[in-house]
PDB file of C-alpha atoms in Angstrom:
ATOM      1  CA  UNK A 973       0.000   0.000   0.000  1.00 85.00           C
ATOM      2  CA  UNK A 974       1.441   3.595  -0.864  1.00 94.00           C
ATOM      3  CA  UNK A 975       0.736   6.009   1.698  1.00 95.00           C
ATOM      4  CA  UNK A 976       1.290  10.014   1.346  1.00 97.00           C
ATOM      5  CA  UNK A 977       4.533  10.972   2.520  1.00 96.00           C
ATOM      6  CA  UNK A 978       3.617  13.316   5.670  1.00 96.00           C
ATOM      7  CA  UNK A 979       6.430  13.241   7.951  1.00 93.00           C
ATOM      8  CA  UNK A 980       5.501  10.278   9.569  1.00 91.00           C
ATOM      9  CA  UNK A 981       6.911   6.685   9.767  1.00 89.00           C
ATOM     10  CA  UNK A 982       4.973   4.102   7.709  1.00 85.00           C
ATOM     11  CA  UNK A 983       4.651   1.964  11.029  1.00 87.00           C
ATOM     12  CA  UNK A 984       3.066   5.108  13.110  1.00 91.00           C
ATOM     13  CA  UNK A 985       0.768   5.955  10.116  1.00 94.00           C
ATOM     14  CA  UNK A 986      -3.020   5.970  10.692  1.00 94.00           C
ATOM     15  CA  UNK A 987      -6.081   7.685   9.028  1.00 94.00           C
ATOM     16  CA  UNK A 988      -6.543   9.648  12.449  1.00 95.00           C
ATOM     17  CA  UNK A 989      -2.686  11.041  12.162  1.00 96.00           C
ATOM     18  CA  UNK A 990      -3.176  11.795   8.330  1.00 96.00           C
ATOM     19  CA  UNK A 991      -6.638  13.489   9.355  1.00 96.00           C
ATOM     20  CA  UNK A 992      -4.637  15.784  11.791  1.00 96.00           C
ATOM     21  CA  UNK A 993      -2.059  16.707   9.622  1.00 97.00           C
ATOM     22  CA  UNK A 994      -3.997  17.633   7.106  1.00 98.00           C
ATOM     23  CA  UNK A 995      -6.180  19.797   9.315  1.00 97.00           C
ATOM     24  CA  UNK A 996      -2.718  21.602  10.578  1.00 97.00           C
ATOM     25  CA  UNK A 997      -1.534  21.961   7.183  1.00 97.00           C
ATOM     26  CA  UNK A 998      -4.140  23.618   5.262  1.00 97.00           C
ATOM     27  CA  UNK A 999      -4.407  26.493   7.194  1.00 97.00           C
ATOM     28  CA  UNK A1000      -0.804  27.129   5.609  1.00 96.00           C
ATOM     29  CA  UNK A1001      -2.563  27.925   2.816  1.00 96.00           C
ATOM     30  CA  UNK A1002      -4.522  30.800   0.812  1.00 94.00           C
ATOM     31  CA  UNK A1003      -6.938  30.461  -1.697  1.00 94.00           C
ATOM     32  CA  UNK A1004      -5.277  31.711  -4.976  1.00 86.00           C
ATOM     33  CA  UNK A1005      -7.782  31.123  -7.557  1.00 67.00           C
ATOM     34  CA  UNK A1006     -11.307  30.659  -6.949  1.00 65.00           C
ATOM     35  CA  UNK A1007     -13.381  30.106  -9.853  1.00 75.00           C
ATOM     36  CA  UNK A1008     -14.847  27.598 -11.727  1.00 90.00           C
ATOM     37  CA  UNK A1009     -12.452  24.889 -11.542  1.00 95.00           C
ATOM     38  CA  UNK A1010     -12.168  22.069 -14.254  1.00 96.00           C
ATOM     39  CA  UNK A1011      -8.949  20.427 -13.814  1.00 97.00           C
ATOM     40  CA  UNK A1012      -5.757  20.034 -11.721  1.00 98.00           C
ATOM     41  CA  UNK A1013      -2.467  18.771 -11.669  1.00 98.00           C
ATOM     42  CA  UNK A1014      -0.250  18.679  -9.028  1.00 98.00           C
ATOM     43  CA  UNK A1015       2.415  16.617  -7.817  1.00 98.00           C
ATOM     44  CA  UNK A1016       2.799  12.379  -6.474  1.00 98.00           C
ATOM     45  CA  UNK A1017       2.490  12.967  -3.079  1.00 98.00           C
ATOM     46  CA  UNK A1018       5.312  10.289  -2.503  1.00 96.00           C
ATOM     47  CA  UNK A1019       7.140  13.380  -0.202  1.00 96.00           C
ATOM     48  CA  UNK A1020       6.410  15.717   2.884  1.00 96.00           C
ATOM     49  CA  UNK A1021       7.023  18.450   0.493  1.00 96.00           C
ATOM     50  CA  UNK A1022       4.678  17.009  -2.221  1.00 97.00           C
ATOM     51  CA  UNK A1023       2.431  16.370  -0.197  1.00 98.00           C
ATOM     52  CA  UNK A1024       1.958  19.595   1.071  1.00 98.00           C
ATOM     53  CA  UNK A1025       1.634  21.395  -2.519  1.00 98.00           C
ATOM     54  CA  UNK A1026      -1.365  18.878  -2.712  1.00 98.00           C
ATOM     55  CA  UNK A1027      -3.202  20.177   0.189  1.00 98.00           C
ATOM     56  CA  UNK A1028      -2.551  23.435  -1.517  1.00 97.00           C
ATOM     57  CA  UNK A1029      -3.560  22.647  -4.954  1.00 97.00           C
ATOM     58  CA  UNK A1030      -6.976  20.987  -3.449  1.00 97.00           C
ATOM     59  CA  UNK A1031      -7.327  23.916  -1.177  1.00 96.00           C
ATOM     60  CA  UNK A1032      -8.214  25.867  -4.390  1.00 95.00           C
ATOM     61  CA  UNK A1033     -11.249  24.159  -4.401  1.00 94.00           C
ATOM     62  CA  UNK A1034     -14.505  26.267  -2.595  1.00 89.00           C
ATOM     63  CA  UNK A1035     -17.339  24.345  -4.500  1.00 87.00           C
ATOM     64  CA  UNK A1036     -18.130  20.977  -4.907  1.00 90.00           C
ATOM     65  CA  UNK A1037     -21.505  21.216  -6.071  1.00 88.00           C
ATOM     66  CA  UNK A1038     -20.949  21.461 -10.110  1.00 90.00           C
ATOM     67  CA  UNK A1039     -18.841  17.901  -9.930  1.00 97.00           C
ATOM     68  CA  UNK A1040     -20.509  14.561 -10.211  1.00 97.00           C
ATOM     69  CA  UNK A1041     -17.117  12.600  -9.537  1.00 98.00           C
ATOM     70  CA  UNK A1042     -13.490  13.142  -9.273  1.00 98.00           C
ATOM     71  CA  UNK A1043     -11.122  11.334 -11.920  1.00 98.00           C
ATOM     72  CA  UNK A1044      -7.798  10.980 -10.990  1.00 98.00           C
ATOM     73  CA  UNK A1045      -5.249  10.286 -13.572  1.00 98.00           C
ATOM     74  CA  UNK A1046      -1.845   9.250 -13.866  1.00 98.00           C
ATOM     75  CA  UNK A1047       0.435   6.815 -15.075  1.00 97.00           C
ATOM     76  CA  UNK A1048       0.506   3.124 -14.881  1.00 97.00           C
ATOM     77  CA  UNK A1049       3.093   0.832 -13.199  1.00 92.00           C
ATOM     78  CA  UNK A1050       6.101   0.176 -15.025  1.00 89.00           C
ATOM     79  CA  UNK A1051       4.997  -3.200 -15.793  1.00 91.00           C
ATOM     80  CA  UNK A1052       1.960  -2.587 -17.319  1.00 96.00           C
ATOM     81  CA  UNK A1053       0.749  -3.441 -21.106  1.00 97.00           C
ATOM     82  CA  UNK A1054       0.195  -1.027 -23.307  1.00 97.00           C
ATOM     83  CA  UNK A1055      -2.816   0.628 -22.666  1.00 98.00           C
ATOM     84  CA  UNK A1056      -5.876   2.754 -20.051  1.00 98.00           C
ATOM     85  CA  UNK A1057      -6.757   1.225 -17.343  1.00 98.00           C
ATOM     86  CA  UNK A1058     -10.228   1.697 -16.125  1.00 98.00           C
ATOM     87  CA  UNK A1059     -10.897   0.855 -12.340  1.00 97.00           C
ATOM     88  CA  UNK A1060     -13.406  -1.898 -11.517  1.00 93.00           C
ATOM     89  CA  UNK A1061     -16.615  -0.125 -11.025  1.00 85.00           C
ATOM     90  CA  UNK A1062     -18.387  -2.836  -8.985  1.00 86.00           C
ATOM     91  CA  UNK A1063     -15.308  -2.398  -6.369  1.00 89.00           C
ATOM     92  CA  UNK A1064     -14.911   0.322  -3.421  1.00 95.00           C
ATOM     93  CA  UNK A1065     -11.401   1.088  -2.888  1.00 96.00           C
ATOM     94  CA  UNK A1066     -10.492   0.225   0.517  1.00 93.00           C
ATOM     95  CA  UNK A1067      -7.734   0.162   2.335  1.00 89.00           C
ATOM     96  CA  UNK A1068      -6.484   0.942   6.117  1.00 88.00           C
ATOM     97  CA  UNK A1069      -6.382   4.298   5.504  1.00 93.00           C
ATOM     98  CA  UNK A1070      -9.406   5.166   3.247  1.00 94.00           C
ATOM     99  CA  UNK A1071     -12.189   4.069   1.463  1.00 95.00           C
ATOM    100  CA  UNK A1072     -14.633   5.536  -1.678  1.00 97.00           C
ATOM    101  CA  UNK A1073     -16.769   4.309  -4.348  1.00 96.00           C
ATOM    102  CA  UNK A1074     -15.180   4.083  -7.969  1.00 97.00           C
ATOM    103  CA  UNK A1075     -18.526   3.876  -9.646  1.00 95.00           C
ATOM    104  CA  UNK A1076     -18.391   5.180 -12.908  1.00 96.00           C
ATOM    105  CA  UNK A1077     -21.954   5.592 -14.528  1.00 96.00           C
ATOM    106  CA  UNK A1078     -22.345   2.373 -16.990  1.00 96.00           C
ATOM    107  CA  UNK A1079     -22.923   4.635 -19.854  1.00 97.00           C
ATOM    108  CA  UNK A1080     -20.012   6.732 -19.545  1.00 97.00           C
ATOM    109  CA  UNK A1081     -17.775   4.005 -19.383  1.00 97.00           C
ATOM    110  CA  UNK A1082     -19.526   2.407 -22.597  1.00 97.00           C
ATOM    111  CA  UNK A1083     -18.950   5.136 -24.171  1.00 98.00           C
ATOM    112  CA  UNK A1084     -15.148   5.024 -23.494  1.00 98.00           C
ATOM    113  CA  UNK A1085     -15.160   1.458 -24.199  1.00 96.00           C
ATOM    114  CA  UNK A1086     -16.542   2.074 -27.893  1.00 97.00           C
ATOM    115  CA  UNK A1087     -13.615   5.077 -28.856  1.00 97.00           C
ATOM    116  CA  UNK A1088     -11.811   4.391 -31.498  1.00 96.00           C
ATOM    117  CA  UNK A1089      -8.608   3.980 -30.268  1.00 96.00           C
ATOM    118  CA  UNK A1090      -4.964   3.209 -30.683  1.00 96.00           C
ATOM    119  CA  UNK A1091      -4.840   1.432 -27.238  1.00 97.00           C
ATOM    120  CA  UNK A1092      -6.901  -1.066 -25.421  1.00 97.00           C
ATOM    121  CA  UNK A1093      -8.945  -0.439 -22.478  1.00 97.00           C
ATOM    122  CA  UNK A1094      -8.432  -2.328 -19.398  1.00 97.00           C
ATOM    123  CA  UNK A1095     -10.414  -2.596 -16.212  1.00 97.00           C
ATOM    124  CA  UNK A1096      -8.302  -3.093 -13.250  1.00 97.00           C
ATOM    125  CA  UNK A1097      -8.480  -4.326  -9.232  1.00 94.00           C
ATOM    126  CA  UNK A1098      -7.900  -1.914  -6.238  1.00 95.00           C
ATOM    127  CA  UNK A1099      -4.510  -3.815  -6.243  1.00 95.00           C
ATOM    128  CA  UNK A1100      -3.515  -3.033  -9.951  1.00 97.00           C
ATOM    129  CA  UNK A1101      -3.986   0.609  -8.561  1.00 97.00           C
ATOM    130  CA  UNK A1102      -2.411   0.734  -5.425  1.00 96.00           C
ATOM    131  CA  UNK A1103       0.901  -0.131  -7.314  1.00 96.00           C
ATOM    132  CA  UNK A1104       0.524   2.481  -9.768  1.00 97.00           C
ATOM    133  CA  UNK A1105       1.959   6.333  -8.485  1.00 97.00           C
ATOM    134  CA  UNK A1106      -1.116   7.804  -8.057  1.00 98.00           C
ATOM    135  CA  UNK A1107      -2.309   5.830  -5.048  1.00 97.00           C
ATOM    136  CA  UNK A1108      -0.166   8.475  -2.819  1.00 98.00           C
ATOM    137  CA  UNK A1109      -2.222  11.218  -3.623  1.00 98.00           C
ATOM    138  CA  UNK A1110      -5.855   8.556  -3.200  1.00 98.00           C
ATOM    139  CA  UNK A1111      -5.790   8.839   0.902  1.00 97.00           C
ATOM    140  CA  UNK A1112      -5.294  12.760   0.635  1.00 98.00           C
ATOM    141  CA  UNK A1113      -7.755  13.797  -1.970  1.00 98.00           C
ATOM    142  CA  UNK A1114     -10.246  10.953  -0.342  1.00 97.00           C
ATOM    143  CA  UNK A1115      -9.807  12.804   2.714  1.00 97.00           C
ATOM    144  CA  UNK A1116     -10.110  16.162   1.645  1.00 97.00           C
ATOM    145  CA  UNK A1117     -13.574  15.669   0.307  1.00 96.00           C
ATOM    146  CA  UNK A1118     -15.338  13.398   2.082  1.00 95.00           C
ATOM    147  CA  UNK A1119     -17.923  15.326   3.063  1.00 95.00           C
ATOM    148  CA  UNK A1120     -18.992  15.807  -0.512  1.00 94.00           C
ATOM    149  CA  UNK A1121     -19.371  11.895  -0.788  1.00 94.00           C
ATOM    150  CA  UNK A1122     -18.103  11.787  -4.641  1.00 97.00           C
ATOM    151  CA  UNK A1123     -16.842   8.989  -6.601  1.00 97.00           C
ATOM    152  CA  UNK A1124     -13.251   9.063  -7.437  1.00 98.00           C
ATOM    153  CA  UNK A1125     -12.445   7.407 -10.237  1.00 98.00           C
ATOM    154  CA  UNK A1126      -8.855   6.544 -10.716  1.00 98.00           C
ATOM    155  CA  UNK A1127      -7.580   6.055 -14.264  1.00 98.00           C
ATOM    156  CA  UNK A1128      -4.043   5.036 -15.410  1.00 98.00           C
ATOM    157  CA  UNK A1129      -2.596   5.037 -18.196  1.00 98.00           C
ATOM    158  CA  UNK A1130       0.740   3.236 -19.945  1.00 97.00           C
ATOM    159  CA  UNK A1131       2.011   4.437 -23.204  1.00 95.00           C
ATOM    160  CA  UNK A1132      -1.069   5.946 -24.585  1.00 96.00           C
ATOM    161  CA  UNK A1133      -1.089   9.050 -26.722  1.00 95.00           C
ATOM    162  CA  UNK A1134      -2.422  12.449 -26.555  1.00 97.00           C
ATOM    163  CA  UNK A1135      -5.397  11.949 -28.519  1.00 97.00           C
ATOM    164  CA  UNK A1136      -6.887   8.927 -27.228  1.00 97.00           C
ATOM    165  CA  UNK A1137      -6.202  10.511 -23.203  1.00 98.00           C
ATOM    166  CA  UNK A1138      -8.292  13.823 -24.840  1.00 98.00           C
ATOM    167  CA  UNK A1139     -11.423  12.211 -25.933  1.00 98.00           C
ATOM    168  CA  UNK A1140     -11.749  10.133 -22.600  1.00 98.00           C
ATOM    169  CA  UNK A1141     -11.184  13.391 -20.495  1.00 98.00           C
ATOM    170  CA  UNK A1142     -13.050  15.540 -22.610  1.00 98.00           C
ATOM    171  CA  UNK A1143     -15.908  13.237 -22.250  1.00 98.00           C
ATOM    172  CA  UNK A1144     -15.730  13.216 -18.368  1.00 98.00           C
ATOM    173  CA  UNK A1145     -15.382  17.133 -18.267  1.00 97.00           C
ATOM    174  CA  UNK A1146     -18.764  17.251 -20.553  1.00 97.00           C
ATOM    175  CA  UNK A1147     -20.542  15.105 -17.704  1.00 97.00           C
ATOM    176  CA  UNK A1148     -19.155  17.290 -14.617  1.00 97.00           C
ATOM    177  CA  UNK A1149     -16.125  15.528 -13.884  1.00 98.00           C
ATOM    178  CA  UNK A1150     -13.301  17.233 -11.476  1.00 98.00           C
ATOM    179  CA  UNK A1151     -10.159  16.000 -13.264  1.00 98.00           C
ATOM    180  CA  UNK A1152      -6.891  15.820 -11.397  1.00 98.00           C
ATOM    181  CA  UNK A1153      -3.330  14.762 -12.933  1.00 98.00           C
ATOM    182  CA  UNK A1154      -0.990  13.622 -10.644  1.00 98.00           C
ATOM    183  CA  UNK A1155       2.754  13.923 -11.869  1.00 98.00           C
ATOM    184  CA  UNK A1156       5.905  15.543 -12.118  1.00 97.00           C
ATOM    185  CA  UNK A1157       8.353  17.503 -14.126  1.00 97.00           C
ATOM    186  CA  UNK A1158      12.002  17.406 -14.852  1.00 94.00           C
ATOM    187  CA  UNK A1159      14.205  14.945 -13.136  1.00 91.00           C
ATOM    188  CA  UNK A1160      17.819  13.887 -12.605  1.00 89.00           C
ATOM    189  CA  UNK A1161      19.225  17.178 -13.661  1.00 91.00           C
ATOM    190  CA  UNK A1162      21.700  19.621 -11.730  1.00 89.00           C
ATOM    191  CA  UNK A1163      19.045  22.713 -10.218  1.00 89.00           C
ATOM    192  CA  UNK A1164      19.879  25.257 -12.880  1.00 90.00           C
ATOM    193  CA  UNK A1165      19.085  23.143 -15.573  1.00 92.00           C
ATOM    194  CA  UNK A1166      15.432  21.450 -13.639  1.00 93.00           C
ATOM    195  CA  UNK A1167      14.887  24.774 -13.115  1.00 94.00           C
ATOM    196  CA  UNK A1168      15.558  26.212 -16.504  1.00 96.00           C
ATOM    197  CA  UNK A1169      13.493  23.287 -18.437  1.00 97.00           C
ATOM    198  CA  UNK A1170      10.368  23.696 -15.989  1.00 97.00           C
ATOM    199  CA  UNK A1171      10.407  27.710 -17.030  1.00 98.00           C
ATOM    200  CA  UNK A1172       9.974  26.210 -20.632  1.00 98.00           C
ATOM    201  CA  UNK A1173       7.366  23.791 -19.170  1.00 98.00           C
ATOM    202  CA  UNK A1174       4.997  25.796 -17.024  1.00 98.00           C
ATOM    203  CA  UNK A1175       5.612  28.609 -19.818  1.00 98.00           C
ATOM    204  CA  UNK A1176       4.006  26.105 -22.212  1.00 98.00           C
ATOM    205  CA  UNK A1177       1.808  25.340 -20.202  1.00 98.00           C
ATOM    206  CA  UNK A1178       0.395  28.864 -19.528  1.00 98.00           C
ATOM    207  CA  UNK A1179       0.536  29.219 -23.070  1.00 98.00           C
ATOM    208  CA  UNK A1180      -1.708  26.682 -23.559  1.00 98.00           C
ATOM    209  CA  UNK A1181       0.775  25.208 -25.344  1.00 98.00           C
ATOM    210  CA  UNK A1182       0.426  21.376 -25.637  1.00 98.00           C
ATOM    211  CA  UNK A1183       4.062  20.272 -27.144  1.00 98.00           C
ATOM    212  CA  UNK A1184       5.282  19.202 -23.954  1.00 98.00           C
ATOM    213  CA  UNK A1185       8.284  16.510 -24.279  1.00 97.00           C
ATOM    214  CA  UNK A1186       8.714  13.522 -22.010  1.00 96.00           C
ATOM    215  CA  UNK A1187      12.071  14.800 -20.667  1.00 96.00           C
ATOM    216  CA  UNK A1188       9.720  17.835 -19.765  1.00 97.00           C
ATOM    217  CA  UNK A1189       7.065  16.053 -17.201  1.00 97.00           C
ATOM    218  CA  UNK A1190       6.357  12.473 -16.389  1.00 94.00           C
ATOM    219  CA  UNK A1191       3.152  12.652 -17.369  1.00 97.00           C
ATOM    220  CA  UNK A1192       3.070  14.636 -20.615  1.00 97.00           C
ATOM    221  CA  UNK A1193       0.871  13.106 -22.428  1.00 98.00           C
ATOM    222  CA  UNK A1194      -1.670  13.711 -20.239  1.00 98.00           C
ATOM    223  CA  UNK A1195      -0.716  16.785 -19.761  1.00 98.00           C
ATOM    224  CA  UNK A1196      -0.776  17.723 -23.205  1.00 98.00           C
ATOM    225  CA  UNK A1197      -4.157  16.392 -23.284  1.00 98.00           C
ATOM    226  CA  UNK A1198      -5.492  18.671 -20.316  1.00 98.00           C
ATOM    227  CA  UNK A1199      -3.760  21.713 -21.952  1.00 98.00           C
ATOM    228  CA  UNK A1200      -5.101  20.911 -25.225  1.00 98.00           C
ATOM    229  CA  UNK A1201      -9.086  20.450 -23.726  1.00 97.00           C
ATOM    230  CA  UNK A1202      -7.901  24.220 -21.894  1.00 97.00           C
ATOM    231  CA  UNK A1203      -7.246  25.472 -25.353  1.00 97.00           C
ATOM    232  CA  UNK A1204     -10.389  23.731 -26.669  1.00 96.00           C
ATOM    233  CA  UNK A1205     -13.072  25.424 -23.701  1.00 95.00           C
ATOM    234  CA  UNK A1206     -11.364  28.779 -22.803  1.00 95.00           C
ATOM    235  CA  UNK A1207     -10.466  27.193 -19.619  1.00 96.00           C
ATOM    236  CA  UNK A1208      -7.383  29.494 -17.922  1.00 96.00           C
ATOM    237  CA  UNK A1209      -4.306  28.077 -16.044  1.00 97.00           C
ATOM    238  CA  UNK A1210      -2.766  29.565 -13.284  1.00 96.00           C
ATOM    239  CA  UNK A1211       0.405  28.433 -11.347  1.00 97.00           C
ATOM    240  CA  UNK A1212      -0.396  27.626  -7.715  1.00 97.00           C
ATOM    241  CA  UNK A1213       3.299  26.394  -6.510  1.00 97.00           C
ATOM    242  CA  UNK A1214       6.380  25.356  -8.476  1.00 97.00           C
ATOM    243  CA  UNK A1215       9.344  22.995  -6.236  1.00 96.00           C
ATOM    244  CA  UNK A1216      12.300  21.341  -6.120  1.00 94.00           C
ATOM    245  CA  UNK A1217      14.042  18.980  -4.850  1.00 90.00           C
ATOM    246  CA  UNK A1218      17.491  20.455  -5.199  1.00 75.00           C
ATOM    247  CA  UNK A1219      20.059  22.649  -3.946  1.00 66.00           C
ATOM    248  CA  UNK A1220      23.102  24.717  -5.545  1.00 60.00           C
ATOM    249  CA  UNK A1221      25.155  22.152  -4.420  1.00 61.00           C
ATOM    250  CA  UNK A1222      22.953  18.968  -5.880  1.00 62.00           C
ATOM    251  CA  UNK A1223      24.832  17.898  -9.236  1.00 63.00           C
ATOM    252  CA  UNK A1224      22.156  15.568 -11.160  1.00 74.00           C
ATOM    253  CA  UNK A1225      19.642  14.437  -8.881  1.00 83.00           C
ATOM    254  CA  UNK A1226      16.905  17.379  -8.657  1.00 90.00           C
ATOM    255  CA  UNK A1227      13.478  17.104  -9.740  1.00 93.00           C
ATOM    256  CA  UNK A1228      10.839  19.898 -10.387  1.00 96.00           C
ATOM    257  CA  UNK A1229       7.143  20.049  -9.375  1.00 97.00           C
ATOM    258  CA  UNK A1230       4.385  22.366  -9.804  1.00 98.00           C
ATOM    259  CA  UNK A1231       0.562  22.649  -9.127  1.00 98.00           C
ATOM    260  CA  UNK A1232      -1.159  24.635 -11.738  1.00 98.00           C
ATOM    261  CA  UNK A1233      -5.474  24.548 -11.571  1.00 97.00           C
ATOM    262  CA  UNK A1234      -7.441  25.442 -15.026  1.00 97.00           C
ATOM    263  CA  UNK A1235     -10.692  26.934 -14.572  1.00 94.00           C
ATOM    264  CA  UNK A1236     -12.912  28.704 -16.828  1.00 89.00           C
ATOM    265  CA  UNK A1237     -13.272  32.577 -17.649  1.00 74.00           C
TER     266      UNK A1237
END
């Protein structure tokens, strides 16, 4: 099971410690942006300090009531095929730490099923998904809106392009569907150069500019697909936090991170 990385050791963790730290922690925080929100992305929340710019980036949220469900995307476990995986609707995702339905309405997912795509479509277990990187951020975004009692819908992808990734999420944006990307951007680089490509990437980004290279995020063509649907419904970014790992004396090991939310004009 991958738990958020909060500061605490895996064999102290509980839901009633995570609940408290998240209660502390998001009174660190300001609401930047608070309009109509379509879409997220912020960072794994595999540590402290990720975790924290995803009690920021969800902190941007102030209504709940346009959203039928949550879908939470990111990318599959190294080992999977070739392909989107589609969680098991007729599961709840359980665990120690949290629990929520994953229904997805029959005809939404039909709908998906019968694209025309260059992948296949999988439907996957709670324990294909708590493998895959996106089952950090599950127990804090669970957590965070529980009160609103909506699906989240977990979807992972491996290898799949741009255009297939658009017409699913455009799909589940048309019928009221929060969508947040969980993922990163540069990695194993010195700090001036992390720092240098993520300018190019979060400038893109603002730009609504959906060329975004692997080496640029580790989930780019996702992104590319939510900046692309931005560009498609007027929907405006703006930058919530930007991180890194790094210092001036780190030679090749930093990684860059940033939390941007779209919303619409």
């Amino acid at each position: 099971m991958k738990l958020p990385n909060i500061g605490i050791k895996n064999s102290d963790f509980s839901r009633e410690n995570m609940e408290k730290w998240i209660a502390e922690k998001i009174t660190l925080f300001n609401v930047v942006e608070s309009n109509n929100i379509r879409a997220l992305f912020m960072p794994v929340a595999n540590s402290e300090m990720c975790s924290l710019m995803v009690v920021q980036t969800i902190k941007q949220l102030t209504r709940f009531d346009r959203y039928k469900r949550i879908v939470i995307i990111g990318s599959a476990c190294s080992k999977a095929a070739t392909g989107i995986y589609l969680p098991n609707s007729n599961e709840t995702f359980r665990n120690e730490i949290t629990e929520f339905s994953m229904m997805l309405e029959p005809e939404i997912e039909n709908t998906i099923k019968e694209f025309d795509l260059d992948v296949r479509i999988w439907n996957v277990s709670t324990d294909f998904i708590e493998q895959c990187d996106l089952a950090y951020n599950l127990p804090i975004i669970a957590e965070m809106t529980a009160e609103y009692m909506l699906p989240i819908i977990p979807i992972t992808y491996s290898r799949a392009e741009k255009a297939d990734l658009l017409k699913i999420v455009d799909l589940l944006v048309r019928n009221d569907s929060l969508i947040i990307l969980c993922g990163g951007l540069s990695h194993s680089l010195s700090i001036q150069e992390s720092k240098s490509l993520d300018s190019e990437t979060i400038s893109k980004v603002i730009a609504l500019d959906s060329s975004i290279r692997n080496i640029q995020s580790s989930c780019y063509e996702a992104l590319n697909s939510i900046v692309q649907l931005a560009e498609n419904h007027y929907w405006r970014p703006r930058l919530i936090s930007y991180q890194t790992t790094g210092s001036k004396y780190n030679i090749k090991n930093t990684a860059g991170y940033a939390s941007v939310v779209f919303f619409n004009q």
